[in-house]
GROMACS .gro file of C-alpha atoms in nm:
model
  287
    1MET     CA    1   0.005   0.002  -0.005
    2GLU     CA    2   0.188   0.357  -0.100
    3LYS     CA    3   0.177   0.572   0.220
    4ARG     CA    4   0.048   0.913   0.253
    5VAL     CA    5   0.119   1.107   0.540
    6MET     CA    6  -0.042   1.423   0.596
    7LEU     CA    7   0.141   1.652   0.867
    8VAL     CA    8  -0.141   1.868   1.027
    9ASP     CA    9  -0.031   2.241   1.154
   10GLY     CA   10  -0.258   2.175   1.470
   11MET     CA   11  -0.225   2.579   1.568
   12ALA     CA   12  -0.329   2.688   1.208
   13LEU     CA   13  -0.615   2.468   1.224
   14LEU     CA   14  -0.714   2.567   1.613
   15PHE     CA   15  -0.717   2.930   1.555
   16ARG     CA   16  -0.898   2.933   1.196
   17ALA     CA   17  -1.176   2.751   1.396
   18PHE     CA   18  -1.178   2.943   1.647
   19TYR     CA   19  -1.200   3.289   1.472
   20ALA     CA   20  -1.469   3.137   1.218
   21THR     CA   21  -1.721   3.142   1.520
   22ALA     CA   22  -1.592   3.376   1.770
   23MET     CA   23  -1.686   3.638   1.551
   24SER     CA   24  -2.020   3.616   1.645
   25ASN     CA   25  -1.944   3.501   2.000
   26TYR     CA   26  -2.015   3.134   1.927
   27TYR     CA   27  -1.799   2.976   2.164
   28MET     CA   28  -1.977   2.638   2.213
   29ILE     CA   29  -1.937   2.657   2.611
   30ASN     CA   30  -2.020   2.317   2.764
   31SER     CA   31  -2.173   2.258   3.110
   32LYS     CA   32  -1.837   2.240   3.298
   33GLY     CA   33  -1.798   2.600   3.134
   34VAL     CA   34  -1.504   2.525   2.924
   35PRO     CA   35  -1.522   2.655   2.556
   36THR     CA   36  -1.494   2.403   2.282
   37ASN     CA   37  -1.571   2.610   1.929
   38ALA     CA   38  -1.182   2.596   1.817
   39VAL     CA   39  -1.169   2.206   1.941
   40TYR     CA   40  -1.478   2.135   1.720
   41GLY     CA   41  -1.390   2.348   1.405
   42MET     CA   42  -1.017   2.187   1.416
   43VAL     CA   43  -1.170   1.844   1.435
   44LYS     CA   44  -1.400   1.913   1.118
   45HIS     CA   45  -1.092   2.050   0.935
   46LEU     CA   46  -0.915   1.759   1.020
   47PHE     CA   47  -1.174   1.483   0.907
   48THR     CA   48  -1.296   1.695   0.621
   49ALA     CA   49  -0.916   1.683   0.490
   50ALA     CA   50  -0.884   1.327   0.556
   51ARG     CA   51  -1.179   1.249   0.360
   52VAL     CA   52  -1.052   1.461   0.072
   53TYR     CA   53  -0.703   1.339   0.077
   54GLU     CA   54  -0.739   0.986   0.233
   55PRO     CA   55  -0.378   1.006   0.401
   56THR     CA   56  -0.250   0.643   0.552
   57HIS     CA   57  -0.063   0.822   0.817
   58ILE     CA   58  -0.138   1.170   1.029
   59VAL     CA   59   0.076   1.346   1.289
   60ALA     CA   60  -0.017   1.664   1.420
   61CYS     CA   61   0.247   1.922   1.497
   62TRP     CA   62   0.203   2.194   1.784
   63ASP     CA   63   0.413   2.498   1.910
   64MET     CA   64   0.571   2.429   2.300
   65GLY     CA   65   0.549   2.785   2.468
   66SER     CA   66   0.594   3.106   2.301
   67LYS     CA   67   0.992   3.153   2.323
   68THR     CA   68   1.199   2.965   2.067
   69PHE     CA   69   1.513   2.982   1.911
   70ARG     CA   70   1.391   3.283   1.715
   71ASN     CA   71   1.348   3.476   2.023
   72ASP     CA   72   1.733   3.485   2.096
   73LEU     CA   73   1.823   3.582   1.746
   74PHE     CA   74   1.605   3.865   1.729
   75GLU     CA   75   1.443   3.980   2.102
   76SER     CA   76   1.136   4.170   1.929
   77TYR     CA   77   1.042   3.833   1.742
   78LYS     CA   78   0.637   3.827   1.748
   79ALA     CA   79   0.668   4.062   2.047
   80ASN     CA   80   0.360   4.240   1.883
   81ARG     CA   81   0.158   3.944   1.912
   82SER     CA   82  -0.132   3.995   2.200
   83ALA     CA   83  -0.232   3.729   2.426
   84PRO     CA   84  -0.485   3.496   2.297
   85PRO     CA   85  -0.833   3.546   2.401
   86GLU     CA   86  -0.917   3.370   2.721
   87GLU     CA   87  -1.202   3.151   2.561
   88MET     CA   88  -0.903   2.983   2.342
   89ILE     CA   89  -0.651   2.900   2.624
   90PRO     CA   90  -0.843   2.624   2.764
   91GLN     CA   91  -0.834   2.486   2.415
   92PHE     CA   92  -0.489   2.421   2.367
   93ASP     CA   93  -0.445   2.111   2.596
   94LEU     CA   94  -0.802   1.994   2.493
   95ALA     CA   95  -0.711   2.001   2.134
   96LYS     CA   96  -0.423   1.774   2.194
   97GLU     CA   97  -0.602   1.531   2.414
   98VAL     CA   98  -0.866   1.500   2.107
   99THR     CA   99  -0.615   1.429   1.843
  100GLU     CA  100  -0.453   1.155   2.112
  101ALA     CA  101  -0.819   1.015   2.155
  102LEU     CA  102  -0.822   1.003   1.739
  103ASN     CA  103  -0.488   0.820   1.759
  104ILE     CA  104  -0.310   1.065   1.604
  105PRO     CA  105   0.045   1.163   1.743
  106ASN     CA  106   0.140   1.497   1.886
  107VAL     CA  107   0.447   1.627   1.822
  108GLY     CA  108   0.642   1.943   1.926
  109MET     CA  109   0.957   2.046   2.062
  110ALA     CA  110   1.073   2.310   2.305
  111GLY     CA  111   1.262   2.593   2.141
  112TYR     CA  112   1.120   2.498   1.785
  113GLU     CA  113   0.779   2.623   1.611
  114ALA     CA  114   0.542   2.362   1.471
  115ASP     CA  115   0.654   2.485   1.129
  116ASP     CA  116   1.002   2.340   1.220
  117CYS     CA  117   0.847   2.025   1.311
  118ILE     CA  118   0.673   1.974   1.013
  119GLY     CA  119   0.998   2.091   0.829
  120THR     CA  120   1.205   1.843   0.983
  121LEU     CA  121   0.929   1.535   0.979
  122SER     CA  122   0.827   1.625   0.594
  123SER     CA  123   1.209   1.574   0.494
  124HIS     CA  124   1.217   1.256   0.671
  125TYR     CA  125   0.875   1.111   0.567
  126ARG     CA  126   0.930   1.176   0.202
  127GLU     CA  127   1.191   0.914   0.164
  128GLU     CA  128   0.900   0.636   0.241
  129ALA     CA  129   0.560   0.837   0.185
  130GLU     CA  130   0.382   1.094  -0.017
  131VAL     CA  131   0.370   1.423   0.202
  132MET     CA  132   0.105   1.659   0.273
  133ILE     CA  133   0.116   1.937   0.491
  134LEU     CA  134  -0.220   2.053   0.594
  135THR     CA  135  -0.179   2.477   0.702
  136GLY     CA  136  -0.340   2.772   0.642
  137ASP     CA  137   0.034   2.934   0.673
  138GLN     CA  138   0.176   3.038   0.332
  139ASP     CA  139   0.515   3.038   0.503
  140MET     CA  140   0.493   2.643   0.455
  141LEU     CA  141   0.536   2.701   0.097
  142GLN     CA  142   0.912   2.690   0.114
  143LEU     CA  143   0.867   2.328   0.216
  144LEU     CA  144   0.762   2.215  -0.109
  145GLN     CA  145   0.987   1.979  -0.282
  146PRO     CA  146   0.976   1.619  -0.450
  147ASN     CA  147   0.691   1.405  -0.269
  148VAL     CA  148   0.584   1.717  -0.037
  149SER     CA  149   0.288   1.925  -0.118
  150VAL     CA  150   0.104   2.183   0.062
  151LEU     CA  151  -0.280   2.209   0.115
  152LEU     CA  152  -0.362   2.569   0.225
  153LEU     CA  153  -0.702   2.573   0.397
  154LYS     CA  154  -0.941   2.819   0.221
  155LYS     CA  155  -1.258   3.002   0.370
  156GLY     CA  156  -1.504   2.727   0.469
  157TYR     CA  157  -1.432   2.361   0.525
  158GLY     CA  158  -1.314   2.132   0.232
  159ASN     CA  159  -1.165   2.397   0.023
  160TYR     CA  160  -0.797   2.378  -0.066
  161ALA     CA  161  -0.531   2.555  -0.273
  162GLU     CA  162  -0.305   2.275  -0.356
  163TYR     CA  163   0.039   2.331  -0.403
  164THR     CA  164   0.313   2.145  -0.559
  165GLU     CA  165   0.689   2.318  -0.655
  166ASP     CA  166   0.555   2.313  -1.004
  167ARG     CA  167   0.249   2.571  -0.891
  168LEU     CA  168   0.455   2.775  -0.710
  169LYS     CA  169   0.674   2.829  -0.998
  170GLU     CA  170   0.390   2.881  -1.224
  171GLU     CA  171   0.257   3.151  -1.004
  172LYS     CA  172   0.515   3.336  -0.836
  173GLY     CA  173   0.816   3.253  -1.086
  174ILE     CA  174   1.021   3.127  -0.798
  175THR     CA  175   1.163   2.827  -0.608
  176PRO     CA  176   1.056   2.720  -0.265
  177ARG     CA  177   1.414   2.807  -0.154
  178GLN     CA  178   1.365   3.158  -0.318
  179LEU     CA  179   1.079   3.222  -0.109
  180ILE     CA  180   1.292   3.247   0.197
  181ASP     CA  181   1.479   3.495   0.030
  182LEU     CA  182   1.156   3.692  -0.071
  183LYS     CA  183   1.064   3.704   0.269
  184ALA     CA  184   1.387   3.834   0.392
  185PHE     CA  185   1.332   4.157   0.201
  186MET     CA  186   0.978   4.185   0.261
  187GLY     CA  187   0.970   4.112   0.635
  188ASP     CA  188   0.678   4.007   0.842
  189SER     CA  189   0.465   4.207   0.999
  190SER     CA  190   0.287   3.940   1.203
  191ASP     CA  191   0.611   3.819   1.308
  192ASN     CA  192   0.732   4.148   1.370
  193TYR     CA  193   1.060   4.171   1.155
  194PRO     CA  194   1.115   4.429   0.924
  195GLY     CA  195   1.307   4.275   0.633
  196VAL     CA  196   1.461   4.580   0.403
  197LYS     CA  197   1.285   4.912   0.428
  198GLY     CA  198   1.108   5.034   0.137
  199ILE     CA  199   1.156   4.710  -0.047
  200GLY     CA  200   0.849   4.511  -0.108
  201GLU     CA  201   0.702   4.238  -0.274
  202LYS     CA  202   0.722   4.342  -0.655
  203THR     CA  203   1.086   4.470  -0.603
  204ALA     CA  204   1.201   4.165  -0.430
  205LEU     CA  205   1.048   3.933  -0.697
  206LYS     CA  206   1.218   4.126  -0.982
  207LEU     CA  207   1.563   4.110  -0.808
  208LEU     CA  208   1.504   3.747  -0.758
  209HIS     CA  209   1.414   3.658  -1.082
  210GLN     CA  210   1.706   3.862  -1.229
  211TYR     CA  211   1.977   3.747  -0.984
  212GLU     CA  212   1.830   3.434  -0.787
  213SER     CA  213   1.920   3.481  -0.458
  214ILE     CA  214   2.037   3.743  -0.205
  215GLU     CA  215   2.370   3.656  -0.275
  216GLY     CA  216   2.337   3.695  -0.642
  217ILE     CA  217   2.177   4.017  -0.575
  218LEU     CA  218   2.450   4.130  -0.340
  219GLU     CA  219   2.728   4.042  -0.594
  220ASN     CA  220   2.544   4.274  -0.832
  221ILE     CA  221   2.479   4.530  -0.613
  222ASP     CA  222   2.658   4.801  -0.855
  223SER     CA  223   2.391   4.691  -1.110
  224LEU     CA  224   2.080   4.798  -0.912
  225THR     CA  225   1.946   5.153  -0.901
  226LYS     CA  226   2.067   5.380  -0.652
  227GLY     CA  227   1.772   5.380  -0.442
  228GLN     CA  228   1.756   4.984  -0.399
  229ARG     CA  229   2.127   4.983  -0.357
  230SER     CA  230   2.109   5.227  -0.079
  231LYS     CA  231   1.803   5.055   0.082
  232ILE     CA  232   1.980   4.713   0.071
  233GLU     CA  233   2.307   4.853   0.240
  234THR     CA  234   2.140   5.053   0.485
  235ASP     CA  235   1.923   4.710   0.618
  236LEU     CA  236   2.181   4.464   0.509
  237GLU     CA  237   2.217   4.338   0.891
  238MET     CA  238   1.860   4.285   0.902
  239LEU     CA  239   1.841   4.131   0.552
  240HIS     CA  240   2.006   3.850   0.678
  241LEU     CA  241   1.901   3.822   1.009
  242SER     CA  242   1.509   3.826   0.842
  243ARG     CA  243   1.650   3.542   0.627
  244ASP     CA  244   1.744   3.342   0.966
  245LEU     CA  245   1.401   3.383   1.100
  246ALA     CA  246   1.210   3.338   0.792
  247GLU     CA  247   1.369   3.008   0.723
  248ILE     CA  248   1.177   2.669   0.875
  249ARG     CA  249   1.446   2.437   1.008
  250CYS     CA  250   1.422   2.095   0.889
  251ASN     CA  251   1.673   1.958   1.088
  252ALA     CA  252   1.518   2.007   1.446
  253GLU     CA  253   1.584   1.695   1.675
  254VAL     CA  254   1.252   1.590   1.642
  255SER     CA  255   1.136   1.251   1.491
  256HIS     CA  256   0.827   1.021   1.525
  257PRO     CA  257   0.832   0.666   1.348
  258LEU     CA  258   0.614   0.686   1.041
  259GLU     CA  259   0.450   0.297   1.167
  260GLU     CA  260   0.311   0.480   1.476
  261ALA     CA  261   0.119   0.764   1.298
  262PHE     CA  262  -0.103   0.480   1.121
  263PHE     CA  263  -0.454   0.688   1.115
  264ASP     CA  264  -0.678   0.440   1.268
  265VAL     CA  265  -0.950   0.565   1.480
  266LYS     CA  266  -1.098   0.344   1.770
  267GLU     CA  267  -1.470   0.458   1.747
  268GLU     CA  268  -1.509   0.383   2.149
  269ARG     CA  269  -1.222   0.586   2.232
  270MET     CA  270  -1.316   0.874   2.020
  271ALA     CA  271  -1.701   0.881   2.110
  272GLU     CA  272  -1.624   0.870   2.488
  273LYS     CA  273  -1.362   1.180   2.436
  274PHE     CA  274  -1.629   1.377   2.190
  275ASN     CA  275  -1.925   1.285   2.453
  276GLU     CA  276  -1.715   1.410   2.758
  277LEU     CA  277  -1.668   1.749   2.553
  278GLU     CA  278  -2.029   1.746   2.477
  279PHE     CA  279  -1.997   1.795   2.125
  280ARG     CA  280  -2.355   1.820   1.991
  281ASN     CA  281  -2.438   1.635   1.678
  282TRP     CA  282  -2.105   1.513   1.612
  283ARG     CA  283  -2.181   1.200   1.436
  284LYS     CA  284  -2.395   1.383   1.204
  285ASN     CA  285  -2.138   1.686   1.149
  286LEU     CA  286  -1.795   1.565   1.219
  287ILE     CA  287  -1.741   1.210   1.126
   0.00000   0.00000   0.00000
């Protein structure tokens, strides 16, 4: 049987599900006073994707705390992020309990982000299986390589933008590796690092099409316009730092044997957990 492993960006699914219902104050609070809207929606995303793509194996990856090696590189990394809403906080642990009840292993590592765990596992698994990364985060497109695709969640349930290396090349004219350099120039306001001030996506793409990489651009800096050269020279240190922050690590010390990720839901264990959380109509709406 051909192995098809789905690596799930747990945080991306959880936050997406939370905000989809929180906007209308629908938190699905159960009789114990615990909100469950994010976990319920996450499970729905998970089962929907499993129906569409029929993975043989599933692994869920998570952030383990807010501080990572990127904060050591740049103190202000993600410093602009506000604390999660209070209705969200109890759902982080609940989400992992639910995936466990579905026989899906949870993987995370202190000091790294879920992205780094996904990057590392995708590099391991692609040797023996087709790898699909389920996320809402476009940064994951840098992980595209032979045997690795990215499924970007779109609005609603069951809608995905499916990316391969070829599709990325068609759309943006660049490789996954060049995406990291693109982000180094553009910076990332949500992660709170600036890149090169005054160089946006359009200019950065043009330079990468012409010179291929940051190194190629720097080697030809005398060929750039005066404005481009001045901006890059002013923020040269930040350009290199931004690239370091943007790059998803594929060498984190994290592993999980593929055979232990076989997707095989035990009905009884799942029912017990869903009923404990008081998921309404879950047989009809989730599975």
